[in-house]
Coordinates of C-alpha atoms and ligand atoms in Angstrom, one line a residue:
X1 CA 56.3 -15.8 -45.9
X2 CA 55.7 -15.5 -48.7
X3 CA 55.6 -11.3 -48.1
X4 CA 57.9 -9.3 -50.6
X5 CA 60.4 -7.0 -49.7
X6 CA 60.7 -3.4 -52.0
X7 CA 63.7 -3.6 -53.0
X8 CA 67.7 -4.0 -52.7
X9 CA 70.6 -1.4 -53.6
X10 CA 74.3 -1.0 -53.6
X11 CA 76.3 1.5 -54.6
X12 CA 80.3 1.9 -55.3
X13 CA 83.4 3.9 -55.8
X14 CA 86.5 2.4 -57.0
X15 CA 89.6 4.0 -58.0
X16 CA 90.8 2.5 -61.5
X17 CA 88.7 0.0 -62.3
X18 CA 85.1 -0.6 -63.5
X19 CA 82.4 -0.6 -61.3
X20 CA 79.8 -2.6 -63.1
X21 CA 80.8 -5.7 -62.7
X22 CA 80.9 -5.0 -58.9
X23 CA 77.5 -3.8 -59.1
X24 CA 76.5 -6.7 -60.9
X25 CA 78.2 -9.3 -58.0
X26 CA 76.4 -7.5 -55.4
X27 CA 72.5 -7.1 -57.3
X28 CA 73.0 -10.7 -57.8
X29 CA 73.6 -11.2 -53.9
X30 CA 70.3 -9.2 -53.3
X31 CA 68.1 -10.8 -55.8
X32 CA 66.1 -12.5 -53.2
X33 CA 65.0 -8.8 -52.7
X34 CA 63.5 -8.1 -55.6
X35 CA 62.8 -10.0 -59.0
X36 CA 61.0 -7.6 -60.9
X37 CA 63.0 -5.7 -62.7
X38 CA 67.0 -4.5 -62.0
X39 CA 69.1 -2.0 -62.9
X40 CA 72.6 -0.4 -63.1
X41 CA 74.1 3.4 -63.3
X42 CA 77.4 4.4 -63.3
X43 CA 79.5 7.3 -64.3
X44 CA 81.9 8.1 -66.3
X45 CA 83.8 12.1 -67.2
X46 CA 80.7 13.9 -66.1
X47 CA 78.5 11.3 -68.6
X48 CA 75.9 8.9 -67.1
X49 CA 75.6 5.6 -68.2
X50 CA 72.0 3.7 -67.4
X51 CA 70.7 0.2 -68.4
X52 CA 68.0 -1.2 -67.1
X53 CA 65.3 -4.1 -67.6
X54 CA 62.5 -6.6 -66.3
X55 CA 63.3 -9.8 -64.7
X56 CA 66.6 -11.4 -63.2
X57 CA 69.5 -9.7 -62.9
X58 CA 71.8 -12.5 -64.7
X59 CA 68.7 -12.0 -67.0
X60 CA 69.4 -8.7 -67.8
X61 CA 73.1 -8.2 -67.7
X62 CA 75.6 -9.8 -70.4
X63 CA 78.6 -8.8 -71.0
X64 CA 78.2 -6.5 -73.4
X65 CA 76.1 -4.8 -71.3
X66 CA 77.9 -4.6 -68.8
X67 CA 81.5 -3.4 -71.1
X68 CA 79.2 -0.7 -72.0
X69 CA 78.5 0.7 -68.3
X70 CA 81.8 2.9 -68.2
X71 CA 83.1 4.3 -64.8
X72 CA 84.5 3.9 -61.5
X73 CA 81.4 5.2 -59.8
X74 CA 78.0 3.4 -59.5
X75 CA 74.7 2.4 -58.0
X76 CA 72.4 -0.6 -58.8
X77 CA 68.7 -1.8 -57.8
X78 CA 66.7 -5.0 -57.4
X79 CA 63.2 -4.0 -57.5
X80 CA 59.7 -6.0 -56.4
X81 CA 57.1 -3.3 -56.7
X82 CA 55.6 -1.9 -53.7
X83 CA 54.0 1.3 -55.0
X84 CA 54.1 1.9 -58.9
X85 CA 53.2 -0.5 -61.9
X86 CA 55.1 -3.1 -62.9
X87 CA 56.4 -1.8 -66.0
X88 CA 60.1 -0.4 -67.2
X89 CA 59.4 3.5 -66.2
X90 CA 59.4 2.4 -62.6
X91 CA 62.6 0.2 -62.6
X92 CA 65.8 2.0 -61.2
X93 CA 68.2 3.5 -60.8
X94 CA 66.2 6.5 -62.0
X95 CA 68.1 9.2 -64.1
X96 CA 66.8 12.9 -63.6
X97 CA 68.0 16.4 -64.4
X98 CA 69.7 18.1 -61.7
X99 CA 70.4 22.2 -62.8
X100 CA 74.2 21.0 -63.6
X101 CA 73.4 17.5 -65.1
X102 CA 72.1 14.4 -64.7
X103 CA 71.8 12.3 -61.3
X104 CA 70.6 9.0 -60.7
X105 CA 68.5 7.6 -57.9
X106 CA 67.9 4.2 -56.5
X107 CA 65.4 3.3 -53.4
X108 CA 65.4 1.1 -51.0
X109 CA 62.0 1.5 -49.5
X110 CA 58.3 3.5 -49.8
X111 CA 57.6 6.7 -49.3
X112 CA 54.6 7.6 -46.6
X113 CA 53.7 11.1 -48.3
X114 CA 54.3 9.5 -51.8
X115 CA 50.5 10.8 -52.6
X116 CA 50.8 14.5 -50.8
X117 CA 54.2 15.1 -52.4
X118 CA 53.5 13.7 -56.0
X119 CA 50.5 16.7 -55.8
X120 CA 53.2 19.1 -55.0
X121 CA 55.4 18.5 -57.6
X122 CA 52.4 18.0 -60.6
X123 CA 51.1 21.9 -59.1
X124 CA 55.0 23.3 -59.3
X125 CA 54.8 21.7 -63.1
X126 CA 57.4 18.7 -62.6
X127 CA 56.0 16.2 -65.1
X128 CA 56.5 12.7 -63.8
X129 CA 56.8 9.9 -66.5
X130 CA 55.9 6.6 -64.1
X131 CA 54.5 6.4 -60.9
X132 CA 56.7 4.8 -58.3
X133 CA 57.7 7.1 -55.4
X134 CA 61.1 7.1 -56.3
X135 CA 61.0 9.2 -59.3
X136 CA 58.9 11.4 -56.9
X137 CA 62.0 11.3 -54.5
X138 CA 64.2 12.3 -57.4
X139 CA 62.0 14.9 -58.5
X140 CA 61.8 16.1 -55.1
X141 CA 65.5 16.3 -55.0
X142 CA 65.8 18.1 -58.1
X143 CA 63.3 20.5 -57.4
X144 CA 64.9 21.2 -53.8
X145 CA 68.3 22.0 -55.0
X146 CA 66.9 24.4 -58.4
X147 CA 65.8 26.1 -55.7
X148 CA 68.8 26.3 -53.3
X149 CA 71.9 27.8 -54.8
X150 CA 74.5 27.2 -52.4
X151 CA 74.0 23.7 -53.3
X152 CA 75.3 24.3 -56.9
X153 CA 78.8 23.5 -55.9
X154 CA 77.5 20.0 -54.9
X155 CA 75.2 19.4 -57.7
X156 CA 78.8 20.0 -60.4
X157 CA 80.2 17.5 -57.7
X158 CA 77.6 14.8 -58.0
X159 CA 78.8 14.1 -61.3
X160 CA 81.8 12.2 -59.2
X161 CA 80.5 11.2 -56.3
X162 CA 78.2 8.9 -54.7
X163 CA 75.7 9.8 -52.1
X164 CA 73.8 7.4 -49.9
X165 CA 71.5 7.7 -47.3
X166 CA 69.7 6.2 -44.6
X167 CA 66.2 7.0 -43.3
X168 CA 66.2 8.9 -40.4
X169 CA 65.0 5.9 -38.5
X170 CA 67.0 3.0 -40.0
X171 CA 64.1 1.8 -41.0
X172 CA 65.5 0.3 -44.1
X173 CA 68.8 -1.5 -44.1
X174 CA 72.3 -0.3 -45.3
X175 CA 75.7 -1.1 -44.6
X176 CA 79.0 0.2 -45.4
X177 CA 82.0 -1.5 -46.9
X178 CA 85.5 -1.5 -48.2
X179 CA 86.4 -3.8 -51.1
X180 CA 89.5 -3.8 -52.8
X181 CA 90.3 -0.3 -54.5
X182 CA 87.7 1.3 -52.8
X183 CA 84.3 1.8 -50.9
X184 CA 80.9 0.3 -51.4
X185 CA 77.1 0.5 -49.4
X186 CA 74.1 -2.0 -49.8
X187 CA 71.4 -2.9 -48.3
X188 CA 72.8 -6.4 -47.0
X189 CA 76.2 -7.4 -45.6
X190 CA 76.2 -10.3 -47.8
X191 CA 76.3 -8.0 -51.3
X192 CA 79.7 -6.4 -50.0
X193 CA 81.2 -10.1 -49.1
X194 CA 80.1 -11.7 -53.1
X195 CA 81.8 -8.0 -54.2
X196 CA 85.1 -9.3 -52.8
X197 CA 84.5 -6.9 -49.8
X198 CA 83.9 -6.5 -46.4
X199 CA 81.5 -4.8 -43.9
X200 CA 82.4 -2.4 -41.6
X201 CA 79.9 -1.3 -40.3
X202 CA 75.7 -0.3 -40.4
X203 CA 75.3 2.9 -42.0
X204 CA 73.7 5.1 -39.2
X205 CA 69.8 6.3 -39.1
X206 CA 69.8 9.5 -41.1
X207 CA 73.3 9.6 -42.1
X208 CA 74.2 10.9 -45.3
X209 CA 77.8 9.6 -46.6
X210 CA 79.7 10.5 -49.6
X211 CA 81.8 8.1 -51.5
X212 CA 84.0 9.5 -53.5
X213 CA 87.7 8.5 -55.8
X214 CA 87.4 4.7 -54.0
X215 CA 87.2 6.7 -51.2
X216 CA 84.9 7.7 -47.6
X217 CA 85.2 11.4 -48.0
X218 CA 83.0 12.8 -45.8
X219 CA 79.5 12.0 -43.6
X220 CA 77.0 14.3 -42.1
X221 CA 73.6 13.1 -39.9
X222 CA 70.4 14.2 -40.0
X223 CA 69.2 15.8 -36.9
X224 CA 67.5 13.3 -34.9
X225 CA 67.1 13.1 -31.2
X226 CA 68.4 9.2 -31.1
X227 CA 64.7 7.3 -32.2
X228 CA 65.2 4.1 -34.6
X229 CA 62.9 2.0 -35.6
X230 CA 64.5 -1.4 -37.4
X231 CA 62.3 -3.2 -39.4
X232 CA 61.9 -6.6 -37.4
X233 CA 61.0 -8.4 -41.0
X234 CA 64.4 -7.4 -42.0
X235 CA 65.6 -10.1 -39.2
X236 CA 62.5 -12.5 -39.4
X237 CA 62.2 -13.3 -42.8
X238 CA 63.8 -10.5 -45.9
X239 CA 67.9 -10.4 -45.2
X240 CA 69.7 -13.2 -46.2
X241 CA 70.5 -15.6 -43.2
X242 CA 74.2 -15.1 -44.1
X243 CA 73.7 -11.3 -43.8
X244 CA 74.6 -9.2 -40.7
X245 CA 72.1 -6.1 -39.4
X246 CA 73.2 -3.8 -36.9
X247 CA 75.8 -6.2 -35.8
X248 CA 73.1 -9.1 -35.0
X249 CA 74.2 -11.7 -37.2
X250 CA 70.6 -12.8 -39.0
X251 CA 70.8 -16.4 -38.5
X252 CA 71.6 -16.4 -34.6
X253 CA 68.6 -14.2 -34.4
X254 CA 66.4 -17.1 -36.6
X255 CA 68.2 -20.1 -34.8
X256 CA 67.1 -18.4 -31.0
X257 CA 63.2 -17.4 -32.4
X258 CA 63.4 -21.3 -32.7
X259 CA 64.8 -22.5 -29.6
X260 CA 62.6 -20.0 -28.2
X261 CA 59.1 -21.4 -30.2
X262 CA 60.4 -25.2 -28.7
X263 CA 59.9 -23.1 -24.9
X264 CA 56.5 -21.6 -25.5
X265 CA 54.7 -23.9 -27.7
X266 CA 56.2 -27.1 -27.3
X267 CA 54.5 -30.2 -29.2
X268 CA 54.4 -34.0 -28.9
X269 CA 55.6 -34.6 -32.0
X270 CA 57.7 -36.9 -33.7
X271 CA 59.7 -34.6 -36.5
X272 CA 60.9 -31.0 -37.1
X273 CA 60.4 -29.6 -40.6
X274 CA 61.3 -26.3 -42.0
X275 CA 59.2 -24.4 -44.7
X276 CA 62.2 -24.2 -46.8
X277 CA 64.0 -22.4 -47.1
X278 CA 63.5 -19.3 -45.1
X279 CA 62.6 -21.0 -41.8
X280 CA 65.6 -23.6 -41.5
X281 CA 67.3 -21.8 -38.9
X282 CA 64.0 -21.1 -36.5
X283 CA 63.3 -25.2 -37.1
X284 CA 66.9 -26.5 -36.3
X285 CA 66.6 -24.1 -33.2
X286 CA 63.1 -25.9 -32.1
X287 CA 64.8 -29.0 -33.1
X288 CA 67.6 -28.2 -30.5
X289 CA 65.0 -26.2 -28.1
X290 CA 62.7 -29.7 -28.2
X291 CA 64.5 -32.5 -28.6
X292 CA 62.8 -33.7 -31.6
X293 CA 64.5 -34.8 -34.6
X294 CA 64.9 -32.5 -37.5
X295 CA 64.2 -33.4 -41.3
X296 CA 64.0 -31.8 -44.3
X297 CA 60.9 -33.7 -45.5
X298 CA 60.1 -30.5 -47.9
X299 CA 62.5 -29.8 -51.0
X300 CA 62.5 -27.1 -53.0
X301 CA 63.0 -26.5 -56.8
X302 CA 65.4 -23.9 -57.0
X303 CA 64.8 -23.1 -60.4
X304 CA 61.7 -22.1 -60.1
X305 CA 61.9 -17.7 -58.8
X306 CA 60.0 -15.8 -61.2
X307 CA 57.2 -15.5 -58.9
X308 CA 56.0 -12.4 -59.9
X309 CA 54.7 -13.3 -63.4
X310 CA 51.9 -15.2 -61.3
X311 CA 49.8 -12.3 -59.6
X312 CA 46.4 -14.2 -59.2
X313 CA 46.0 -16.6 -56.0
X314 CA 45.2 -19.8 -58.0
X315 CA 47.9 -19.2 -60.2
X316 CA 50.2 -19.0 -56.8
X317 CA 49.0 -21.8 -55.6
X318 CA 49.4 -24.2 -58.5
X319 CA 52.9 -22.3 -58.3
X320 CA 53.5 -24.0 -54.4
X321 CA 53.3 -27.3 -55.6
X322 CA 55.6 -26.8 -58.7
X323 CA 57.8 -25.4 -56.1
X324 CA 57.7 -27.9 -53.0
X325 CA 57.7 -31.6 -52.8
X326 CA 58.0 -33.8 -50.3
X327 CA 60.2 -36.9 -49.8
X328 CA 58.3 -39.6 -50.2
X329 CA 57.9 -42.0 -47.0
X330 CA 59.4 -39.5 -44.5
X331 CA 56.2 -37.7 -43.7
X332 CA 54.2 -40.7 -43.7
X333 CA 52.4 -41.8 -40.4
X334 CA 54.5 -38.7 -38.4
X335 CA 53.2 -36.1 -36.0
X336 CA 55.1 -32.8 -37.8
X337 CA 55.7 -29.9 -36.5
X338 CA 56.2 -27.6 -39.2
X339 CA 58.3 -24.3 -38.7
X340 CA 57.6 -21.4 -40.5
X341 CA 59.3 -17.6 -40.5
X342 CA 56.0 -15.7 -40.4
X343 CA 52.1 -15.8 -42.3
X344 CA 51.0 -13.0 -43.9
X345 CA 48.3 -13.9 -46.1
X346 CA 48.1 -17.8 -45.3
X347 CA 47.7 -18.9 -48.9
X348 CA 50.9 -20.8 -49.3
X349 CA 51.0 -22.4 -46.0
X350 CA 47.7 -23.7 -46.5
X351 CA 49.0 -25.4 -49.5
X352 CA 51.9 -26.4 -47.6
X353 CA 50.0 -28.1 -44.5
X354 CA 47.5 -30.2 -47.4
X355 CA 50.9 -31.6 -48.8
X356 CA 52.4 -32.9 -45.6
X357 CA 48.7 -34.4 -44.7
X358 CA 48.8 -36.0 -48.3
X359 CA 52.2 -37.6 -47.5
X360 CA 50.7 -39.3 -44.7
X361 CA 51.4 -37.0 -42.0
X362 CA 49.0 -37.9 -38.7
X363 CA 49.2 -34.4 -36.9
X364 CA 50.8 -30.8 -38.2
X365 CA 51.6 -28.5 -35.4
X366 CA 52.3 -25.0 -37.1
X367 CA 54.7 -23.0 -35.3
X368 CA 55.2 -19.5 -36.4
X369 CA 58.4 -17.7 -36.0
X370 CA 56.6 -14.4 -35.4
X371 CA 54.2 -12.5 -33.8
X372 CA 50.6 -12.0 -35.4
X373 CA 50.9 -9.5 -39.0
X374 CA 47.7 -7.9 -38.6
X375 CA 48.1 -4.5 -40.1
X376 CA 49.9 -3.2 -43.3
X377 CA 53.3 -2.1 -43.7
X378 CA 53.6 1.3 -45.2
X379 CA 57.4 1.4 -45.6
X380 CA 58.6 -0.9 -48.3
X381 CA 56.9 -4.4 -47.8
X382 CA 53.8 -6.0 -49.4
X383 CA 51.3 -5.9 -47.0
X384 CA 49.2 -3.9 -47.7
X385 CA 45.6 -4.4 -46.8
X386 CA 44.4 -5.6 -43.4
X387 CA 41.5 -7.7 -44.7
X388 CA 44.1 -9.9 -46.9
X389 CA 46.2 -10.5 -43.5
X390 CA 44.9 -14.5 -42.4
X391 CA 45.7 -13.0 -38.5
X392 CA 43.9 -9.9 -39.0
X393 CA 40.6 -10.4 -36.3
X394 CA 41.1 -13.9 -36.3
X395 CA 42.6 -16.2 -33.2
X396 CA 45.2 -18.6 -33.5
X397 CA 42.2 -21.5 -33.6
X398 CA 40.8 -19.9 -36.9
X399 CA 44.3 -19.6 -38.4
X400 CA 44.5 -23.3 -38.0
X401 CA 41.4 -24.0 -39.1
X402 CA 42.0 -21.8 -41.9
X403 CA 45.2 -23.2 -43.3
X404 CA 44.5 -26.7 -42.1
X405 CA 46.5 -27.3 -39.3
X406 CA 45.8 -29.0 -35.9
X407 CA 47.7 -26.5 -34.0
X408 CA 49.1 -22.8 -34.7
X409 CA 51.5 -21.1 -32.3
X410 CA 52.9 -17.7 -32.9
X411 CA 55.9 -16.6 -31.3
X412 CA 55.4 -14.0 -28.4
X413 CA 56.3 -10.2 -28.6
X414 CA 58.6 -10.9 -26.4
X415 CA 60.1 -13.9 -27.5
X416 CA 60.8 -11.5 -30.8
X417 CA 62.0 -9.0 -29.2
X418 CA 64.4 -11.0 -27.0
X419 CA 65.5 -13.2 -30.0
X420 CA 66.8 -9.6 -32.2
X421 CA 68.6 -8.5 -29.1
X422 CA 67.1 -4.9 -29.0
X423 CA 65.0 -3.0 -27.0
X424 CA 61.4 -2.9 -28.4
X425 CA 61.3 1.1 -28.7
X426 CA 64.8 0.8 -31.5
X427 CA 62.4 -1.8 -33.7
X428 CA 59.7 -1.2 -36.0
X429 CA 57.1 -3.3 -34.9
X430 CA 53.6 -1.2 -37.0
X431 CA 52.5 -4.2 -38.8
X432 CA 52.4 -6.8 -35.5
X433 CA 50.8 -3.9 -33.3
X434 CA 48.7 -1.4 -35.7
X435 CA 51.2 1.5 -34.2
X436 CA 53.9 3.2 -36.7
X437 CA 57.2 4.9 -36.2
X438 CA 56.1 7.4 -38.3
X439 CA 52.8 9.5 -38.9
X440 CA 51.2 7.2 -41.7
X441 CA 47.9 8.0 -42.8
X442 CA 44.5 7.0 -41.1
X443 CA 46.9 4.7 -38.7
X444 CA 48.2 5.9 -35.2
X445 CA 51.4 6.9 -34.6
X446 CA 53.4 5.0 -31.9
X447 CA 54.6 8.6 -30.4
X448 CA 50.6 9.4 -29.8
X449 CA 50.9 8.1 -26.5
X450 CA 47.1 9.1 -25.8
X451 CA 45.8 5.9 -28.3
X452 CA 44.5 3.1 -26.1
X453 CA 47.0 -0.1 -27.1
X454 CA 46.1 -2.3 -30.3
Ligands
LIG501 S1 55.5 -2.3 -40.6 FE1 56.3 -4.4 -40.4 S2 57.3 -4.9 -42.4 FE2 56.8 -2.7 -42.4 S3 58.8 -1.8 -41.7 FE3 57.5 -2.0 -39.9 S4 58.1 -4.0 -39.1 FE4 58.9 -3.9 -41.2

């Protein structure tokens, strides 16, 4: 931590009531997705309703607001900017022109030919008013059904119905769900549950499904001869620990990367503590692995989220100690080991590991809940630049010495792959090994099998 996720969405159809305050329930669920901006569309007799606006969602979205979002049918977004500015154009749902009407869009994710396909549409004349992929994807859309008329028939349909979709290699998460009076999808279990709702199952890689009148009405797949590729960072450190992802409930999958650190990288230590509060679960499971009692010696602020109004690194780390604090006397004259979920750019544990030594701490063994980030994501996640990666060309012995530490142990490839359950060649594993599910550009593709291993 701290990497951030691109976004979260849900969508619904109810039959005679009011989606928004649904949508609202379940965006609140996902915040921890995205704090940027949110948003809200629904529909209503053919007529679009859109609000939209930067910060919280609860920020956002009174009452009035959401009394004026008419309509059974609707889609919401949390939104932490992965590609785009940070600015209103680029929050979603984004509303477009289909031939028929309007549609709106909302994105879980980033698009790999983003660049390629934004030139495509600019040379066919589409003018695009912001510059985050998913208008791209919207404009794409629209462009590919003006073009197709046998697709007019859905296009005077979409005015009803909800359509979501999955990547074709379940990258990205999304779940499907009843709740009462009708059907819902969002990118975490847990959003369906706070709607009053239930999961019942993972939507499928590539599947298209069509909600429609509270209803299921139909599904189709794209063709695709069986390859997934789950982001393991879903299960590490974005989805809420009370979430579920393809049926591998997320905090199991936390509590046995734990008990499975205590087995490869035990330390003669005298107390557990978690980085709150993403990496409770991995440090009760080392606590259990080990032996060693568990404390949380670290509390954290909860009122203090809005980290995105601090972009610049001394600005976030004069935010890590607003944030943290330890309890006074629990640290002092202890050999820690401190569990965290993952290091991407090192900056907040280093803050982190000078806190517990100021407490009085005698020895901080770092344990690491995952493998090694040493190359950028290019599908949804802020990582984008090797040389800001602390584990990028450096050992485990310069990671410690950067961020203070005595020790640093990452978990093992294995040990990761093990703990999720699922065979390494259904995850995405491109920013631990350099190799991508997809064709990404200047990076290798994990289907080249002539490349010489990272
Ligand atoms: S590159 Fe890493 S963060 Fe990005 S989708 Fe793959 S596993 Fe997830």
């Amino acid at each position: 931590m701290p990497a951030r996720d691109a976004c979260g969405v849900v969508g619904i159809s109810l039959q005679g009531k009011g989606a928004a305050p649904y949508l609202f329930r379940g965006l609140r669920a996902l915040q921890h997705r995205g704090q940027e901006s949110a948003g809200i569309a629904t529909t209503s007799h053919g007529a679009l309703h859109q609000r939209r606006g930067m910060g919280l969602v609860h920020e956002i979205f009174g009452q009035e607001l959401l009394d004026s979002l008419r309509g059974t049918t609707g889609i919401g977004h949390v939104r932490y900017p992965t590609t785009g500015s940070t600015d209103i154009e680029n929050a979603q749902p984004i509303v477009f022109k289909m031939r028929d009407g309007d549609a709106a869009l909302a994105c879980n994710g980033d698009l790999v030919n983003f660049e390629r396909l934004r030139r495509h549409l600019q040379g066919q004349g589409v003018e695009l008013l912001g510059n985050a992929d998913t208008e791209t994807m919207a404009q794409a859309i629209a462009l590919e059904y003006s073009h197709q008329r046998d697709l007019e028939g859905a296009i005077r349909r979409a005015c009803m119905e909800l359509v979501a979709f999955r990547d074709p290699l379940g990258i990205r998460p999304m779940v499907f769900g009843t709740v009462e009076g009708g059907v819902a999808v969002a990118s975490e279990s847990v959003a369906l549950e706070l709607m009053g709702g239930k999961s019942v199952r993972d939507v499928l890689p590539g599947e298209v499904l069509v909600l429609e009148k509270g209803q299921l009405a139909r599904t189709s797949t794209i063709p695709n001869n069986g390859d997934r590729a789950h982001c393991m960072f879903e299960w590490v450190y974005f989805s809420r620990p009370d979430s579920m992802l393809e049926g591998r409930p997320i905090y199991d999958v936390r509590h046995r990367i734990g008990v499975r650190l205590a087995k490869e990288s035990p330390a003669a230590s005298d107390l557990v503590v978690p980085v709150p509060d993403s990496a409770r679960p991995q440090a009760l499971g080392f606590a259990e692995g080990s032996g060693i009692p568990y404390a949380e010696a670290l509390i954290k602020n909860r009122f203090v989220e809005r980290t995105f109004i601090l972009p610049d690194q001394k600005r976030r780390e004069l935010e890590v100690r607003v944030k943290l604090h330890p309890v006074p006397g629990l640290l002092k004259g202890k050999r820690i080991v401190l569990l965290d979920d993952s290091i991407v750019r090192g900056t907040t544990l280093r803050e982190i590991v000078q806190m517990v030594r100021t407490a009085g701490a005698t020895k901080i063994d770092v344990r690491i809940g995952c493998p090694p980030i040493r190359a950028p994501c290019y599908f949804g996640v802020d990582m984008k630049e090797r040389r800001e990666l602390v584990a990028y060309e450096r050992s485990e012995e310069q990671v410690a010495e950067i961020i203070g530490a005595d020790s640093v142990h990452y978990l093992s490839m294995e040990g990761l792959v093990e703990s999720i359950g699922m065979r390494s060649e259904e995850l995405c594993l491109g920013c631990l090994t350099g190799k991508y599910p997809v064709e990404v550009p200047q990076e290798r593709h994990r289907f080249q099998k002539s490349l010489k291993e990272f």
